[in-house]
XYZ file of C-alpha atoms in Angstrom:
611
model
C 110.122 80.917 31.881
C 107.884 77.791 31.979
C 107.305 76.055 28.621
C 104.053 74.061 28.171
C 103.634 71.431 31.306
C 105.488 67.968 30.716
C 102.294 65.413 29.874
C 103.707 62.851 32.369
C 104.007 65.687 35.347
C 100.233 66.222 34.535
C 98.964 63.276 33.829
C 100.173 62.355 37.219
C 99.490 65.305 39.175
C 95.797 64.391 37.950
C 96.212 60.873 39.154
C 97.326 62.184 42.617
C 94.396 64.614 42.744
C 91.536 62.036 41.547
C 92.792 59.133 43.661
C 92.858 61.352 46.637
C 89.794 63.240 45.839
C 87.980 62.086 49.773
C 91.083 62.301 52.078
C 91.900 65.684 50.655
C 88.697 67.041 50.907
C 88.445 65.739 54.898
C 92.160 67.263 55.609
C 90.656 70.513 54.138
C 87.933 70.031 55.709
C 89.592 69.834 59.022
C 92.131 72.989 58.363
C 89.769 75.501 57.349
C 87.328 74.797 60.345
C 90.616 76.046 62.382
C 91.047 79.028 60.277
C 91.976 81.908 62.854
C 89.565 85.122 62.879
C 91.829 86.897 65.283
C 95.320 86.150 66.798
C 95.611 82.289 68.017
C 95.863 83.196 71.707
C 92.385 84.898 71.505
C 90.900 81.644 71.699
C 92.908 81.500 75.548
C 91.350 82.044 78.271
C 93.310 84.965 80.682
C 94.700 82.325 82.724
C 95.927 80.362 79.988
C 97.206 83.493 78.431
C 99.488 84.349 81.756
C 101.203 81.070 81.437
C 101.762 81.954 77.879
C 103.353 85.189 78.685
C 104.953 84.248 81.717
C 108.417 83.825 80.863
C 108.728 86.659 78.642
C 110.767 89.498 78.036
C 108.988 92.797 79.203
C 108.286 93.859 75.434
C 106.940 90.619 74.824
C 104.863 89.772 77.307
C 103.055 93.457 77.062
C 102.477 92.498 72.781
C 100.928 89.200 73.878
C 98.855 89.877 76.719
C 97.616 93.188 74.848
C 97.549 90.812 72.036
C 98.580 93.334 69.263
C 101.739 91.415 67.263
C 101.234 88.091 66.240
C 103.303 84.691 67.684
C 105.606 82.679 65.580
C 106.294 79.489 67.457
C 109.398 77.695 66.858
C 110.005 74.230 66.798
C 113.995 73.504 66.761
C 115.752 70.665 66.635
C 119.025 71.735 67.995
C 121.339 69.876 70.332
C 125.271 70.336 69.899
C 126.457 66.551 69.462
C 125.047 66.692 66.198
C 127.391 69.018 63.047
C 124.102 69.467 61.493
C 121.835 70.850 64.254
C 124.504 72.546 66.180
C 123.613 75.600 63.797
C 120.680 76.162 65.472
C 121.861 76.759 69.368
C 121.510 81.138 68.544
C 118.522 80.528 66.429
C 116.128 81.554 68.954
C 117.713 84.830 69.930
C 117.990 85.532 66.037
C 114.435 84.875 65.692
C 113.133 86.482 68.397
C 115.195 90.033 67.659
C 114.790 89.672 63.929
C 110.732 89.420 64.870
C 110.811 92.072 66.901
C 111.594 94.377 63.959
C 108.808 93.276 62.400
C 106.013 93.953 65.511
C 106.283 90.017 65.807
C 107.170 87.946 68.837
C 108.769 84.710 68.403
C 109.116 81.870 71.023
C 110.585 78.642 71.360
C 107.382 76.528 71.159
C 109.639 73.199 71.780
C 112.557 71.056 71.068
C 112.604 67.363 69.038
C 114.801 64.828 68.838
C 117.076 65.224 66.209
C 119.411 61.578 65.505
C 122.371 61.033 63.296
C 122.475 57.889 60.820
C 126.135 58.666 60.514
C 126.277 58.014 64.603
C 124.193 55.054 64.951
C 125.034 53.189 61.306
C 125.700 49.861 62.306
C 124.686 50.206 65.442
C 121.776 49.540 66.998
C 120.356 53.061 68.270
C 120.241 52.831 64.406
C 116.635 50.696 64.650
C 115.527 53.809 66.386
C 115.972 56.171 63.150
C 113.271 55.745 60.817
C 110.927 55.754 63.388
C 112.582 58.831 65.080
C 110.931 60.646 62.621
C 107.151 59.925 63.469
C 108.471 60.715 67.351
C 108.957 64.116 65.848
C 106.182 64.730 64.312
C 104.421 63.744 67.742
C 106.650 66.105 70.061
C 105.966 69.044 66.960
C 102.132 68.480 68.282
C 103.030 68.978 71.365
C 104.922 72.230 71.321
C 102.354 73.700 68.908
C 99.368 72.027 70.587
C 99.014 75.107 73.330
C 97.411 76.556 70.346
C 99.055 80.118 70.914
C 100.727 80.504 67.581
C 99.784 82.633 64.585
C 103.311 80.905 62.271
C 105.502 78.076 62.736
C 109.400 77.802 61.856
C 110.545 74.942 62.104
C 114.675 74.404 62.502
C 115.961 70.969 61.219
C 117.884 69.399 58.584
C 118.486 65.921 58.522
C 117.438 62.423 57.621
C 114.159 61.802 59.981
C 114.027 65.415 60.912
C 112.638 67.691 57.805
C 110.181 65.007 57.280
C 108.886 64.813 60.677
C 108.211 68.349 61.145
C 106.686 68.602 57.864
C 104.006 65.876 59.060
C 103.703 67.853 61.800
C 103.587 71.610 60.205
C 100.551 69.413 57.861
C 98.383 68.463 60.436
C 98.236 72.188 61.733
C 97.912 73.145 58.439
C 96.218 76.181 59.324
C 99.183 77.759 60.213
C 101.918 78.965 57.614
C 105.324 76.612 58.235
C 108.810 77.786 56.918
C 111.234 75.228 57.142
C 114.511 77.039 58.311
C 117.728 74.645 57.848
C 121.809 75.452 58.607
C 123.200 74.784 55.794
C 126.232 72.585 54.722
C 129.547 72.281 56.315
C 132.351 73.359 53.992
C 134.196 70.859 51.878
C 136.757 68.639 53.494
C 138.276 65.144 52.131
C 137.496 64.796 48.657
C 134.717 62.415 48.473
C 136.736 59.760 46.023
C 139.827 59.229 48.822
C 136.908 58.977 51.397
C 135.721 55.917 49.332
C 139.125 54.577 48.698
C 140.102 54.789 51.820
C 136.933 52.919 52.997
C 137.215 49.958 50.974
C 140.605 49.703 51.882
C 139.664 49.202 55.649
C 136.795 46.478 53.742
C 139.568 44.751 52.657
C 142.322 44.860 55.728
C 144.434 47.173 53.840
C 144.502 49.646 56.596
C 143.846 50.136 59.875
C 141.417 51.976 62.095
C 143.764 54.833 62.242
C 143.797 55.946 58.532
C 140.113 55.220 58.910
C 139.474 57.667 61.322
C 141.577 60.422 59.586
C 139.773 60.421 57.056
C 136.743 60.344 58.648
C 137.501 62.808 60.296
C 138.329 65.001 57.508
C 135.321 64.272 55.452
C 133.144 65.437 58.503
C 135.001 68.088 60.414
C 133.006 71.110 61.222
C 129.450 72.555 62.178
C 126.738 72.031 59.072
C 125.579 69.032 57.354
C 127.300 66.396 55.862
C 128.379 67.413 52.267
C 127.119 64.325 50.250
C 124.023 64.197 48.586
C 122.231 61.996 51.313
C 119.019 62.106 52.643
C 119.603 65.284 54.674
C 120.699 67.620 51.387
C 118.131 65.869 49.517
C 115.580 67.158 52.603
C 116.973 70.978 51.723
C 116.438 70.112 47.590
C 113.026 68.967 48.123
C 111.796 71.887 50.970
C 113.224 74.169 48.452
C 111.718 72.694 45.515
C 107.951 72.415 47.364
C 108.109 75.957 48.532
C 108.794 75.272 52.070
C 111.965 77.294 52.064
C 112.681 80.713 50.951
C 114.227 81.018 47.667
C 117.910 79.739 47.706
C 117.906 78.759 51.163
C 119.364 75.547 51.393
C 122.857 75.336 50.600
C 124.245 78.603 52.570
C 127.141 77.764 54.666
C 126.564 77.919 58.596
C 127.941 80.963 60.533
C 128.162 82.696 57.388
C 126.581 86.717 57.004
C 124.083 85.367 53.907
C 123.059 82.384 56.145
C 122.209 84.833 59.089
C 120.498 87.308 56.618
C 118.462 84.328 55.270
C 117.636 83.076 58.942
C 116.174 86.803 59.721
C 114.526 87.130 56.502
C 111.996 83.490 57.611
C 111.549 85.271 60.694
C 110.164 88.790 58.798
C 108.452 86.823 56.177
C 106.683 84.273 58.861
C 105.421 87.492 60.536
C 103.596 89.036 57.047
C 101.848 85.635 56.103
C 99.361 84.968 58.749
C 95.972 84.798 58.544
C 95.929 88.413 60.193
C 97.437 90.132 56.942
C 97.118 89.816 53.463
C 99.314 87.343 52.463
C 97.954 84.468 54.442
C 99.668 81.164 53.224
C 98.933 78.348 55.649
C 100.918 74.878 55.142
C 98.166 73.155 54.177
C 96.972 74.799 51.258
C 100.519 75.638 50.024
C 101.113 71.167 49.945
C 99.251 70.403 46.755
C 99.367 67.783 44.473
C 101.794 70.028 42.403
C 103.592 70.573 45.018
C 103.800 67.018 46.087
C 104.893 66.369 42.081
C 107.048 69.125 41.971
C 109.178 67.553 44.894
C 109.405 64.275 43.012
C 110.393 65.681 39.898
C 113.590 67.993 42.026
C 114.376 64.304 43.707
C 114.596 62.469 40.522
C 116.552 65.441 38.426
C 119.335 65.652 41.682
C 119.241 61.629 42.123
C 118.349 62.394 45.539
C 117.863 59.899 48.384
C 116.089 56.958 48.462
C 114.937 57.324 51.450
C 112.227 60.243 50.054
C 110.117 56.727 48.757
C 109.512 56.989 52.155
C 109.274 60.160 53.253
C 107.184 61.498 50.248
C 104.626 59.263 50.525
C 104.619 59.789 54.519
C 104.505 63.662 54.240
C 101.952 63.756 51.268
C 99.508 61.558 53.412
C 99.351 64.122 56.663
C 98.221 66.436 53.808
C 95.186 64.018 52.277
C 97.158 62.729 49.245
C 97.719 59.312 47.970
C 100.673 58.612 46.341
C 102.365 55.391 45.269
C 105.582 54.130 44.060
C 104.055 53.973 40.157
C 104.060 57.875 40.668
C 107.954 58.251 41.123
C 108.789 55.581 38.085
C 106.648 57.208 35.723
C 108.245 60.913 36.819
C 111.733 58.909 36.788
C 111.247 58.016 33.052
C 110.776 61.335 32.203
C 112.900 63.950 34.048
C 116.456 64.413 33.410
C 119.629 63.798 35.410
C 120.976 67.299 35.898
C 122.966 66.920 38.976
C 125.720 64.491 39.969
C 126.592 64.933 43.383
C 128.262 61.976 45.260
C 127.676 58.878 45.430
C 126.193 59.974 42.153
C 129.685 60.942 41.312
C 132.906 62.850 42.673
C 131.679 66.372 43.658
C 129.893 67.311 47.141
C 126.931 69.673 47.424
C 128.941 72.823 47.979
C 130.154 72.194 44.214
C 127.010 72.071 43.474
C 125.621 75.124 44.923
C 129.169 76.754 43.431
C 127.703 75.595 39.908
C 124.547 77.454 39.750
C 122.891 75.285 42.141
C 119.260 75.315 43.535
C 118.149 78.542 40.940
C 120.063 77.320 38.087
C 118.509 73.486 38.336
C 114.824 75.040 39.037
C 114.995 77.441 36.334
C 116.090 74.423 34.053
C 113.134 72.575 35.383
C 110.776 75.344 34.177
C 112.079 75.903 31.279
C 111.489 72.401 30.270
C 108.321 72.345 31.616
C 108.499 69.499 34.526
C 108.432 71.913 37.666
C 104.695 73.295 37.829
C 105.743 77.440 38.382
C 101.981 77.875 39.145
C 102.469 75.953 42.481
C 102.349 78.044 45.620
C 105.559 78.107 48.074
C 106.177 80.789 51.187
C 107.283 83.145 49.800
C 104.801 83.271 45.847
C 104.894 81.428 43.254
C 107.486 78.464 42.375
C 108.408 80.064 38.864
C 109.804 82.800 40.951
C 112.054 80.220 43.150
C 114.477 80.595 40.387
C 116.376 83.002 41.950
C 119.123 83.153 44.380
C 120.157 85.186 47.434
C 122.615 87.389 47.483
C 124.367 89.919 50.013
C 124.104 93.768 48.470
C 125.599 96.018 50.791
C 124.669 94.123 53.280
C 120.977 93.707 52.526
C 119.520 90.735 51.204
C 118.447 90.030 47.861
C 117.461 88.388 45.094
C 118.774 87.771 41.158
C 117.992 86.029 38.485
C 119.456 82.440 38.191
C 122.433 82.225 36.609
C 121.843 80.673 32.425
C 124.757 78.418 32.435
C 125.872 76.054 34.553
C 129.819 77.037 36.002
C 130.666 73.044 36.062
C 129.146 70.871 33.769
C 130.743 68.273 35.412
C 128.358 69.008 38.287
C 125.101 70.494 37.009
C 123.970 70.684 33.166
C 120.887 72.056 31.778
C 117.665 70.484 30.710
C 119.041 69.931 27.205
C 122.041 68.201 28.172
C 121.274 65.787 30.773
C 123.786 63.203 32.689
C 120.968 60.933 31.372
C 118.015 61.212 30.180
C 115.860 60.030 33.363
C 116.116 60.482 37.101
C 117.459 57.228 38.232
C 115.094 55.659 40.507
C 113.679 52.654 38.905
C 110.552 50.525 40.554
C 111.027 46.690 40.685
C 108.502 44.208 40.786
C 108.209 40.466 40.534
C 106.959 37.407 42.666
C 109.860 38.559 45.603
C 107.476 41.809 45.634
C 108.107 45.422 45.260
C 111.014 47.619 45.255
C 113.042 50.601 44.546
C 116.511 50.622 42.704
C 118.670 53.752 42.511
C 120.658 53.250 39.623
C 122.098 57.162 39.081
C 125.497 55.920 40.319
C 125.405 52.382 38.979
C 127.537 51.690 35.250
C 124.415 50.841 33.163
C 126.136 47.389 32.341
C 126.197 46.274 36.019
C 122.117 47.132 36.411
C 121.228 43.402 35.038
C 122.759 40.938 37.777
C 121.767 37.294 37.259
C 123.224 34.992 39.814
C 122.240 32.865 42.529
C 120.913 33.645 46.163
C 123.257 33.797 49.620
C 120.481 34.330 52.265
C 121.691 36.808 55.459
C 119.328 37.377 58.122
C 121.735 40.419 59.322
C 124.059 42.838 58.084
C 126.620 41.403 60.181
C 126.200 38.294 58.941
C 127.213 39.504 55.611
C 130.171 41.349 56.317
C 131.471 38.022 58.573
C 131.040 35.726 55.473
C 133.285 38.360 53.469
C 135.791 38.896 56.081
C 136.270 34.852 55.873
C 136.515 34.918 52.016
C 133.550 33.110 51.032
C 131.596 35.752 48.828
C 134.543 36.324 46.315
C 132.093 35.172 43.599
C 128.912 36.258 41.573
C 125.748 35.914 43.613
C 122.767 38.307 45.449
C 122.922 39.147 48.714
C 119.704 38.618 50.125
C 119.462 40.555 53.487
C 115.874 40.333 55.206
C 114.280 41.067 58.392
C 114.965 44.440 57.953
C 112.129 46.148 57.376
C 109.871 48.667 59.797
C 108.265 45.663 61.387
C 110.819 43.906 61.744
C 113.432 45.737 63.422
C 112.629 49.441 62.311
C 114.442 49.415 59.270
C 117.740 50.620 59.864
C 120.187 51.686 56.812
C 122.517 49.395 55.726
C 124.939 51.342 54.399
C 127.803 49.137 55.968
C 127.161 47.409 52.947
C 128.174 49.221 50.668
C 131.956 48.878 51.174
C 131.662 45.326 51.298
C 129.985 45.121 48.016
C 131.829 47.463 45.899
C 135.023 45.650 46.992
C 133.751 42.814 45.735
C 132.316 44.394 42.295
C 135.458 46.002 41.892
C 137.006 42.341 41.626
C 134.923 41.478 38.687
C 132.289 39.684 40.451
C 128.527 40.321 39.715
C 127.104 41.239 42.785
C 123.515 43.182 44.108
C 121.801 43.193 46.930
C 118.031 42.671 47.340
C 116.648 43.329 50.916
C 113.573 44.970 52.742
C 116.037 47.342 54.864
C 117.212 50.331 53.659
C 120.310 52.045 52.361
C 119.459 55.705 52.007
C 121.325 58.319 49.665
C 124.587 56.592 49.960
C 123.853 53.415 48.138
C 126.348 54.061 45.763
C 127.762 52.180 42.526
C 125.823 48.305 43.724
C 122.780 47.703 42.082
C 120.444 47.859 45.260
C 116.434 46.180 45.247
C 115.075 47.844 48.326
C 112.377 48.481 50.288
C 110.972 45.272 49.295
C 107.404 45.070 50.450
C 105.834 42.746 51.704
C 108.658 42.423 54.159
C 110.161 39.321 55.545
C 108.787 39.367 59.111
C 105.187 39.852 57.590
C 106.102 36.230 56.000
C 106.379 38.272 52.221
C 108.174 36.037 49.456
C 111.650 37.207 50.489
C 111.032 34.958 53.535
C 111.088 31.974 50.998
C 114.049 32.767 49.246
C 116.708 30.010 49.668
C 120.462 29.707 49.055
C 121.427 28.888 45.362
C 118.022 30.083 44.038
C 118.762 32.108 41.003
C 117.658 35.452 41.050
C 117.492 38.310 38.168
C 117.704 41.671 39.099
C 116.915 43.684 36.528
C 116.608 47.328 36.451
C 116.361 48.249 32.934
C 113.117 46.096 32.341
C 112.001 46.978 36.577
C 111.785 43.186 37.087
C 112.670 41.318 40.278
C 112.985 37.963 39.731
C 113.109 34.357 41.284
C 113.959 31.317 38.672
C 111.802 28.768 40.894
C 108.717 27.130 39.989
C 106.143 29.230 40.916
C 104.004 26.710 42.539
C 107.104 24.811 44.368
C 108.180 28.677 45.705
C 104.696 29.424 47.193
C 104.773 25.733 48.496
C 107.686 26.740 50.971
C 107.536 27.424 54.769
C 108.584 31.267 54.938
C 111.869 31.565 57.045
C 110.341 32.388 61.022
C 111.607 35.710 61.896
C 112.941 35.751 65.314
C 114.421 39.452 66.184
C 117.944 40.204 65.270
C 118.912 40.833 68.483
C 117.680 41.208 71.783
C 114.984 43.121 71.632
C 115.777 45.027 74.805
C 118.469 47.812 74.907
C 119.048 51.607 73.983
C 115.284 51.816 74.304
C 114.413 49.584 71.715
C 112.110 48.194 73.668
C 110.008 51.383 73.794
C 109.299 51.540 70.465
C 107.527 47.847 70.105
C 104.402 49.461 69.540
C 105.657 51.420 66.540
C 107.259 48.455 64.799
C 103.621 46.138 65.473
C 101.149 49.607 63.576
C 103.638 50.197 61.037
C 102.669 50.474 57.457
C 104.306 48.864 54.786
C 107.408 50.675 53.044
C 105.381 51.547 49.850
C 102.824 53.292 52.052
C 105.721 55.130 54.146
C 106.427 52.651 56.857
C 104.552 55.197 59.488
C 103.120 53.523 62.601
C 100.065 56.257 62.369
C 99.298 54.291 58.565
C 97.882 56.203 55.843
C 94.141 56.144 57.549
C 95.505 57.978 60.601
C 96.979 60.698 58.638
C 94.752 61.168 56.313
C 91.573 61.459 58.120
């Protein structure tokens, strides 16, 4: 199935592996010195081992105190506000029965928070969300640090959440992780009214109430959100990296194949510890292929943007070193296969109708820019192209299908969307940057035009609501990176700007914030680096300046003289708001230690994780 490797995926696979040649070799230096001999709770002492055991079943308790099954811990990210993690609440009791089948006991090792963007946007719990997922990763320690676990699973879906407890299933890397997610909610409001309906509230058009119907109908029932945000891209890349079993992403919740996929990471978790045969621990399994692999899936989907992030983040608990050169070199080269809104009209659930996870990875393969020879859960990723079905009522596997049932949707490797993934870098004297332009008209990725300078979101969206931004210009919105104020999204924007785009006016937006999955149809510069509030040339950036976004040529312009733009005082940040309330106050330390957003904006910094 796999043709000859891509000499882009290799030549930067190789890059990976020889720039990270001495953090790799410390993290697996510091997994295999954990390597178990016997069962994890061996190393307990009997006291220990009683508090273990204590609030067992009978069956249970016996198998762990006579210390004959091994111990899959679970880490679960369940609470019910949330349609995403709601899934989970009769995980546990799955787990734990579907274990016992297998001579395996399972317990709940312990919960994490688990925050929605779609809650908090525009809010300001929403400073709390980027860094919510290095809090996970931390309260993931916890539960697994009683050390009494021979396999992790670990339930979660969204934004912060799959990333965090894959940081966290790295640095025990000793242990084999499964990531084990809920699946999609079924398709509600077509995703082009949703829009429609949204910039007619931009614009005054309508009122709350037809707002909040079809809100409401767009996101009406347990699973995630059916756009191809950050949380779907999570399931694409787990998938894609091997941290799933095959096809396990896009099964509806409360469904019999979504069950039957739920017991089946409970069976396999049990047969791949380092008491059998099969022993795949985490940390071994998250190579540089792997790491490549899961760029190449985010560029072919035009997944999230957010995964400049999170890739970088999640690579580093594993000892690699990866920059933002390493997804625009893989962009030029891999295909569009996928358009899934806001890369265009159909949700993920038409996607996974199409042909879906198998169909895209066996596309992949076939045109050699997946790596099959990487290692995932459950063997090899060349055999990933498969998908799960229900066969009198067993689970199994079959081929991928070889076409695609919507072209509209997913096409093969031959006949791409376009011809690369979308995600462009951008750099110039304002810094560095990512643009997703897989949902922007290729004639509205050059914007020339001069500067309107925001210091909030909200001032932005006042100035349009009092008519002065019905011209061509670039929204400059700063202080709004990770040091700054924890880098929320600003995806409020997006209404805002497309009304105004959709007027005829030439408008982008250039900011150190964020705007995750959902940018949409504006051409975005973000994550600029250095940010603002670290006094980075976006702090010098003054009304009227002319500035040239271009993200054809992956230039990000100012038209001043050089030496009279370095000459300027850089704007003072002061913080947006009060820097007290919802809790924001608790998090000051993480906003002072945190990286920059080309290293993963983590507050632990590459050193910490990578050591």
């Amino acid at each position: 199935m796999t043709e000859k490797l891509h000499p882009v995926v290799e030549q930067v696979t190789m890059r990976i592996e020889a720039r990270s040649l001495d953090t790799r070799a410390a993290y697996l230096d510091m997994i295999r010195s954990r390597r178990p001999t016997a069962f994890a709770r061996k190393r307990l002492t009997e006291g220990n081992l009683a508090h273990a055991s204590a609030g067992c079943a009978l069956i249970e308790k016996t198998e762990i105190l006579g210390a004959s099954w091994p111990v899959i811990g679970i880490i679960t990210a369940y609470n019910d506000m949330l349609s995403a993690h709601a899934p989970f609440e009769s995980y546990p009791q799955l787990i734990r029965d579907a274990a016992r089948e297998v001579r395996a006991v399972a317990q709940v090792a312990g919960g994490v928070p688990a925050m929605c963007d779609g809650v908090t946007q525009g809010q300001e719990g929403m400073e709390l969300s980027l860094f919510s997922r290095d809090v996970i990763a931390m309260a993931s320690a916890i539960g697994l640090s009683h050390d009494a676990f021979d396999a992790v699973l670990h339930l979660g879906v969204c934004d912060k959440i799959v990333p965090g407890l894959v940081i966290a299933a790295l640095r025990f890397g000793w242990m084999p992780s499964i990531l084990v997610p809920a699946g999609p909610m079924p398709s509600g409001l077509p995703n082009p009214e949703k829009v429609r309906i949204r910039q007619l509230f931009a614009e005054g058009k309508v009122g709350r109430e037809a707002l909040l119907k079809a809100e409401a109908e767009s996101y009406h029932s347990q699973g995630t959100c059916t756009f191809y945000g950050t949380a779907n891209s999570n399931q694409m890349l787990m998938e894609v990296m091997g941290l799933h079993l095959p096809g396990a992403a896009f099964a509806n919740p409360g469904t019999p194949l979504r069950t039957a996929l739920t017991r089946a990471a409970a069976h396999h978790a049990a047969s791949i510890t380092a008491q059998g045969d099969s022993y795949r621990p985490a940390g071994e399994l998250v190579d540089a292929k792997a790491v490549v692999n899961g760029i190449v899936g985010l560029m072919a989907t035009g997944g999230s943007t957010n995964h400049a992030l999170h890739i970088p983040a999640m690579a580093a608990a594993a000892g690699w070193i990866v920059t933002l050169d390493d997804f625009a070199d893989l962009s030029h080269v891999c295909p569009l296969l996928a358009r899934i809104y806001p890369n265009g009209p159909a949700d993920v659930n038409h996607f996974h109708a199409a042909g879906g996870m198998s169909f895209l990875m066996a596309q992949l393969l076939s045109a050699g820019l997946l790596q099959g020879d990487a290692q995932g859960v459950a063997g090899p990723i060349s055999g990933y192209a498969r998908e799960p079905i229900l066969l009198d009522g067993e689970l199994t596997w079959r081929a991928a299908p070889e076409a695609s049932a919507d072209r509209e949707v997913l096409r093969p490797a031959d006949d791409p969307f376009s011809a690369d993934g979308g995600l462009r870098l951008l750099r110039g004297p304002l810094g560095e940057g990512v643009c997703k332009v897989s949902a922007v008209k290729p004639s509205q990725r050059v914007v020339e035009a001069p500067a309107i300078v925001f210091d909030t979101q909200e001032a932005l969206k006042a100035a349009f609501d009092a008519g002065r931004l019905d011209r061509d210009f670039v929204a400059v919105v700063r202080f709004q990176g990770p040091a700054a104020n924890g880098m929320p999204e600003l995806h409020g924007l997006t209404p805002v700007l497309g009304v105004l785009q959709d007027r005829g006016y030439r408008v982008a937006l250039v900011t150190d914030g964020r705007m995750s999955g959902a940018s949409g149809k504006i051409p975005a510069a973000i994550h600029i680096s250095p940010e603002a509030a670290r006094g980075g040339p976006i702090a010098r950036v003054r009304d009227g300046d002319i500035i040239r976004l271009d993200a054809e040529a992956g230039r990000l312009d100012v038209k001043v003289e050089e030496s009279d733009f370095n000459a300027r005082a850089p704007a003072e940040f002061c913080a947006n708001r009060a820097p007290a309330g919802l809790g924001r106050e608790l998090f000051e330390m993480f906003r002072l230690h945190a990286a920059t957003a080309s290293e993963g904006a983590s507050p632990f910094g590459f050193s910490a994780l990578r050591s």
